[in-house]
mmCIF file with all atom_site columns, C-alpha atoms in Angstrom:
data_model
loop_
_atom_site.group_PDB
_atom_site.id
_atom_site.type_symbol
_atom_site.label_atom_id
_atom_site.label_alt_id
_atom_site.label_comp_id
_atom_site.label_asym_id
_atom_site.label_entity_id
_atom_site.label_seq_id
_atom_site.pdbx_PDB_ins_code
_atom_site.Cartn_x
_atom_site.Cartn_y
_atom_site.Cartn_z
_atom_site.occupancy
_atom_site.B_iso_or_equiv
_atom_site.pdbx_formal_charge
_atom_site.auth_seq_id
_atom_site.auth_comp_id
_atom_site.auth_asym_id
_atom_site.auth_atom_id
_atom_site.pdbx_PDB_model_num
ATOM 1   C CA . MET A 1 1   ? -0.004  -0.001 -0.010 1.00 76.00 ? 1   MET A CA 1
ATOM 2   C CA . LYS A 1 2   ? 1.294   3.469  -0.918 1.00 86.00 ? 2   LYS A CA 1
ATOM 3   C CA . PHE A 1 3   ? 0.696   6.580  1.156  1.00 89.00 ? 3   PHE A CA 1
ATOM 4   C CA . SER A 1 4   ? 0.609   10.338 0.560  1.00 94.00 ? 4   SER A CA 1
ATOM 5   C CA . LEU A 1 5   ? 0.917   13.246 3.007  1.00 96.00 ? 5   LEU A CA 1
ATOM 6   C CA . LEU A 1 6   ? -1.836  15.715 2.440  1.00 97.00 ? 6   LEU A CA 1
ATOM 7   C CA . VAL A 1 7   ? -0.969  19.189 3.671  1.00 97.00 ? 7   VAL A CA 1
ATOM 8   C CA . ALA A 1 8   ? -3.768  21.846 3.865  1.00 97.00 ? 8   ALA A CA 1
ATOM 9   C CA . ILE A 1 9   ? -3.219  25.436 4.990  1.00 95.00 ? 9   ILE A CA 1
ATOM 10  C CA . VAL A 1 10  ? -6.622  26.916 5.755  1.00 95.00 ? 10  VAL A CA 1
ATOM 11  C CA . PRO A 1 11  ? -7.926  30.060 7.393  1.00 92.00 ? 11  PRO A CA 1
ATOM 12  C CA . GLU A 1 12  ? -8.780  29.373 11.036 1.00 92.00 ? 12  GLU A CA 1
ATOM 13  C CA . GLU A 1 13  ? -12.460 30.188 10.457 1.00 93.00 ? 13  GLU A CA 1
ATOM 14  C CA . LEU A 1 14  ? -12.714 27.334 7.869  1.00 94.00 ? 14  LEU A CA 1
ATOM 15  C CA . GLU A 1 15  ? -10.819 24.771 9.976  1.00 96.00 ? 15  GLU A CA 1
ATOM 16  C CA . GLN A 1 16  ? -13.860 22.822 11.218 1.00 96.00 ? 16  GLN A CA 1
ATOM 17  C CA . GLU A 1 17  ? -15.552 22.833 7.844  1.00 97.00 ? 17  GLU A CA 1
ATOM 18  C CA . CYS A 1 18  ? -12.345 21.389 6.273  1.00 97.00 ? 18  CYS A CA 1
ATOM 19  C CA . ILE A 1 19  ? -12.023 18.783 9.002  1.00 97.00 ? 19  ILE A CA 1
ATOM 20  C CA . ASP A 1 20  ? -15.621 17.707 8.462  1.00 97.00 ? 20  ASP A CA 1
ATOM 21  C CA . ALA A 1 21  ? -15.129 17.577 4.647  1.00 97.00 ? 21  ALA A CA 1
ATOM 22  C CA . ALA A 1 22  ? -11.936 15.523 4.907  1.00 96.00 ? 22  ALA A CA 1
ATOM 23  C CA . THR A 1 23  ? -13.590 13.069 7.335  1.00 94.00 ? 23  THR A CA 1
ATOM 24  C CA . GLU A 1 24  ? -16.617 12.689 5.063  1.00 94.00 ? 24  GLU A CA 1
ATOM 25  C CA . ALA A 1 25  ? -14.247 12.005 2.135  1.00 93.00 ? 25  ALA A CA 1
ATOM 26  C CA . GLY A 1 26  ? -12.605 9.178  4.080  1.00 88.00 ? 26  GLY A CA 1
ATOM 27  C CA . ALA A 1 27  ? -9.800  10.587 6.196  1.00 90.00 ? 27  ALA A CA 1
ATOM 28  C CA . VAL A 1 28  ? -9.678  8.892  9.606  1.00 84.00 ? 28  VAL A CA 1
ATOM 29  C CA . GLY A 1 29  ? -7.161  11.060 11.422 1.00 85.00 ? 29  GLY A CA 1
ATOM 30  C CA . MET A 1 30  ? -5.069  14.224 11.192 1.00 93.00 ? 30  MET A CA 1
ATOM 31  C CA . THR A 1 31  ? -2.698  16.521 12.951 1.00 94.00 ? 31  THR A CA 1
ATOM 32  C CA . LEU A 1 32  ? -3.569  20.135 13.307 1.00 96.00 ? 32  LEU A CA 1
ATOM 33  C CA . MET A 1 33  ? -1.190  23.024 13.919 1.00 96.00 ? 33  MET A CA 1
ATOM 34  C CA . THR A 1 34  ? -1.618  26.745 14.165 1.00 94.00 ? 34  THR A CA 1
ATOM 35  C CA . GLY A 1 35  ? 0.373   29.044 11.902 1.00 89.00 ? 35  GLY A CA 1
ATOM 36  C CA . ARG A 1 36  ? 0.692   32.484 10.397 1.00 82.00 ? 36  ARG A CA 1
ATOM 37  C CA . GLY A 1 37  ? 1.269   33.410 6.778  1.00 75.00 ? 37  GLY A CA 1
ATOM 38  C CA . ILE A 1 38  ? 2.394   36.331 4.725  1.00 71.00 ? 38  ILE A CA 1
ATOM 39  C CA . GLY A 1 39  ? 0.523   36.771 1.484  1.00 67.00 ? 39  GLY A CA 1
ATOM 40  C CA . GLY A 1 40  ? 1.500   38.663 -1.617 1.00 66.00 ? 40  GLY A CA 1
ATOM 41  C CA . GLU A 1 41  ? -0.735  41.581 -0.616 1.00 64.00 ? 41  GLU A CA 1
ATOM 42  C CA . ARG A 1 42  ? -0.406  42.819 2.920  1.00 61.00 ? 42  ARG A CA 1
ATOM 43  C CA . LYS A 1 43  ? -3.637  43.849 4.611  1.00 61.00 ? 43  LYS A CA 1
ATOM 44  C CA . LYS A 1 44  ? -3.576  47.117 6.454  1.00 58.00 ? 44  LYS A CA 1
ATOM 45  C CA . THR A 1 45  ? -5.391  47.340 9.714  1.00 63.00 ? 45  THR A CA 1
ATOM 46  C CA . PHE A 1 46  ? -5.495  49.583 12.792 1.00 62.00 ? 46  PHE A CA 1
ATOM 47  C CA . PHE A 1 47  ? -2.649  52.150 13.159 1.00 65.00 ? 47  PHE A CA 1
ATOM 48  C CA . GLY A 1 48  ? -0.908  50.835 9.994  1.00 63.00 ? 48  GLY A CA 1
ATOM 49  C CA . LEU A 1 49  ? -0.173  47.433 11.483 1.00 63.00 ? 49  LEU A CA 1
ATOM 50  C CA . THR A 1 50  ? -0.573  44.478 9.223  1.00 61.00 ? 50  THR A CA 1
ATOM 51  C CA . PHE A 1 51  ? -2.624  41.433 10.144 1.00 59.00 ? 51  PHE A CA 1
ATOM 52  C CA . GLU A 1 52  ? -2.756  38.349 8.036  1.00 64.00 ? 52  GLU A CA 1
ATOM 53  C CA . GLY A 1 53  ? -4.933  36.265 10.434 1.00 73.00 ? 53  GLY A CA 1
ATOM 54  C CA . SER A 1 54  ? -4.386  32.819 11.932 1.00 85.00 ? 54  SER A CA 1
ATOM 55  C CA . GLN A 1 55  ? -4.164  29.736 9.787  1.00 92.00 ? 55  GLN A CA 1
ATOM 56  C CA . SER A 1 56  ? -4.589  26.048 10.528 1.00 95.00 ? 56  SER A CA 1
ATOM 57  C CA . ILE A 1 57  ? -2.152  23.560 9.074  1.00 96.00 ? 57  ILE A CA 1
ATOM 58  C CA . MET A 1 58  ? -3.725  20.104 8.599  1.00 97.00 ? 58  MET A CA 1
ATOM 59  C CA . LEU A 1 59  ? -1.498  17.035 8.084  1.00 97.00 ? 59  LEU A CA 1
ATOM 60  C CA . LEU A 1 60  ? -3.123  13.864 6.921  1.00 96.00 ? 60  LEU A CA 1
ATOM 61  C CA . THR A 1 61  ? -1.433  10.557 6.094  1.00 92.00 ? 61  THR A CA 1
ATOM 62  C CA . LEU A 1 62  ? -3.677  8.851  3.535  1.00 91.00 ? 62  LEU A CA 1
ATOM 63  C CA . GLU A 1 63  ? -3.690  5.921  1.160  1.00 88.00 ? 63  GLU A CA 1
ATOM 64  C CA . LYS A 1 64  ? -2.537  7.319  -2.104 1.00 90.00 ? 64  LYS A CA 1
ATOM 65  C CA . GLY A 1 65  ? -5.770  6.719  -3.989 1.00 86.00 ? 65  GLY A CA 1
ATOM 66  C CA . LEU A 1 66  ? -7.823  8.355  -1.296 1.00 90.00 ? 66  LEU A CA 1
ATOM 67  C CA . SER A 1 67  ? -5.552  11.426 -1.070 1.00 94.00 ? 67  SER A CA 1
ATOM 68  C CA . LEU A 1 68  ? -6.848  12.920 -4.367 1.00 94.00 ? 68  LEU A CA 1
ATOM 69  C CA . LYS A 1 69  ? -10.519 12.611 -3.252 1.00 94.00 ? 69  LYS A CA 1
ATOM 70  C CA . VAL A 1 70  ? -9.816  14.298 0.076  1.00 95.00 ? 70  VAL A CA 1
ATOM 71  C CA . LEU A 1 71  ? -7.714  17.041 -1.651 1.00 96.00 ? 71  LEU A CA 1
ATOM 72  C CA . LYS A 1 72  ? -10.596 17.870 -4.058 1.00 96.00 ? 72  LYS A CA 1
ATOM 73  C CA . THR A 1 73  ? -13.097 17.959 -1.146 1.00 96.00 ? 73  THR A CA 1
ATOM 74  C CA . ILE A 1 74  ? -10.986 20.389 0.842  1.00 96.00 ? 74  ILE A CA 1
ATOM 75  C CA . ARG A 1 75  ? -10.250 22.440 -2.243 1.00 95.00 ? 75  ARG A CA 1
ATOM 76  C CA . HIS A 1 76  ? -13.996 22.884 -2.785 1.00 94.00 ? 76  HIS A CA 1
ATOM 77  C CA . VAL A 1 77  ? -14.339 24.239 0.728  1.00 95.00 ? 77  VAL A CA 1
ATOM 78  C CA . LEU A 1 78  ? -11.481 26.705 0.154  1.00 94.00 ? 78  LEU A CA 1
ATOM 79  C CA . ASN A 1 79  ? -12.541 27.702 -3.394 1.00 91.00 ? 79  ASN A CA 1
ATOM 80  C CA . PRO A 1 80  ? -16.297 26.991 -3.849 1.00 86.00 ? 80  PRO A CA 1
ATOM 81  C CA . THR A 1 81  ? -16.814 29.369 -6.744 1.00 84.00 ? 81  THR A CA 1
ATOM 82  C CA . GLY A 1 82  ? -13.497 28.706 -8.598 1.00 78.00 ? 82  GLY A CA 1
ATOM 83  C CA . ASP A 1 83  ? -12.485 32.433 -8.341 1.00 80.00 ? 83  ASP A CA 1
ATOM 84  C CA . ASP A 1 84  ? -10.232 33.156 -5.380 1.00 80.00 ? 84  ASP A CA 1
ATOM 85  C CA . SER A 1 85  ? -8.942  30.421 -3.091 1.00 78.00 ? 85  SER A CA 1
ATOM 86  C CA . ARG A 1 86  ? -8.723  31.032 0.623  1.00 86.00 ? 86  ARG A CA 1
ATOM 87  C CA . GLY A 1 87  ? -6.074  28.383 1.318  1.00 90.00 ? 87  GLY A CA 1
ATOM 88  C CA . LEU A 1 88  ? -3.696  25.858 -0.065 1.00 92.00 ? 88  LEU A CA 1
ATOM 89  C CA . VAL A 1 89  ? -3.845  22.075 -0.251 1.00 95.00 ? 89  VAL A CA 1
ATOM 90  C CA . MET A 1 90  ? -1.307  19.646 -1.732 1.00 96.00 ? 90  MET A CA 1
ATOM 91  C CA . THR A 1 91  ? -0.141  16.043 -1.486 1.00 96.00 ? 91  THR A CA 1
ATOM 92  C CA . LEU A 1 92  ? 3.369   14.728 -1.204 1.00 96.00 ? 92  LEU A CA 1
ATOM 93  C CA . PRO A 1 93  ? 4.472   11.139 -1.661 1.00 95.00 ? 93  PRO A CA 1
ATOM 94  C CA . VAL A 1 94  ? 5.565   9.228  1.432  1.00 92.00 ? 94  VAL A CA 1
ATOM 95  C CA . GLU A 1 95  ? 8.570   6.940  0.848  1.00 90.00 ? 95  GLU A CA 1
ATOM 96  C CA . HIS A 1 96  ? 8.891   5.411  4.358  1.00 84.00 ? 96  HIS A CA 1
ATOM 97  C CA . LEU A 1 97  ? 6.320   5.299  7.138  1.00 77.00 ? 97  LEU A CA 1
ATOM 98  C CA . GLY A 1 98  ? 6.468   4.072  10.676 1.00 80.00 ? 98  GLY A CA 1
ATOM 99  C CA . GLY A 1 99  ? 4.107   4.280  13.565 1.00 77.00 ? 99  GLY A CA 1
ATOM 100 C CA . ILE A 1 100 ? 0.771   4.465  11.730 1.00 73.00 ? 100 ILE A CA 1
ATOM 101 C CA . ASP A 1 101 ? -2.191  3.101  13.637 1.00 72.00 ? 101 ASP A CA 1
ATOM 102 C CA . MET A 1 102 ? -2.991  -0.305 12.039 1.00 74.00 ? 102 MET A CA 1
ATOM 103 C CA . SER A 1 103 ? -6.680  0.412  12.390 1.00 75.00 ? 103 SER A CA 1
ATOM 104 C CA . GLN A 1 104 ? -6.230  3.241  9.924  1.00 71.00 ? 104 GLN A CA 1
ATOM 105 C CA . VAL A 1 105 ? -4.571  0.897  7.505  1.00 71.00 ? 105 VAL A CA 1
ATOM 106 C CA . LYS A 1 106 ? -7.457  -1.580 7.833  1.00 76.00 ? 106 LYS A CA 1
ATOM 107 C CA . ARG A 1 107 ? -9.968  1.260  7.092  1.00 74.00 ? 107 ARG A CA 1
ATOM 108 C CA . PHE A 1 108 ? -7.950  2.214  4.003  1.00 72.00 ? 108 PHE A CA 1
ATOM 109 C CA . GLU A 1 109 ? -7.974  -1.422 2.879  1.00 74.00 ? 109 GLU A CA 1
ATOM 110 C CA . GLU A 1 110 ? -11.766 -1.659 3.414  1.00 77.00 ? 110 GLU A CA 1
ATOM 111 C CA . ARG A 1 111 ? -12.349 1.501  1.426  1.00 72.00 ? 111 ARG A CA 1
ATOM 112 C CA . ILE A 1 112 ? -10.187 0.160  -1.411 1.00 69.00 ? 112 ILE A CA 1
ATOM 113 C CA . ARG A 1 113 ? -12.120 -3.109 -1.441 1.00 75.00 ? 113 ARG A CA 1
ATOM 114 C CA . HIS A 1 114 ? -15.398 -1.167 -1.435 1.00 74.00 ? 114 HIS A CA 1
ATOM 115 C CA . ASP A 1 115 ? -14.358 1.086  -4.287 1.00 71.00 ? 115 ASP A CA 1
ATOM 116 C CA . VAL A 1 116 ? -13.118 -1.809 -6.459 1.00 64.00 ? 116 VAL A CA 1
#
């Protein structure tokens, strides 16, 4: 079985919606971190200080075939109209993996059997 690491950087206010979407698409676990970003256009706020807002970084280890489905689902939350995205989502190949919960692997296998 091959795995991918899905990385999603989403605005904090969309975090729960992205978590729900990923779970509905088949993700069974993830790691969440808080971050800050600097965009191409800085936003001016009170007294000339810039504020970009908090972001959530979602890390998901997924079976390779499932990763594209989860990516598309999160992308739809971030960019529902196709105009201007509010975040970033990507997958990276995983060469070596240790410590994954075997119940997750069993769920991935069941999903693959169901889809085939």
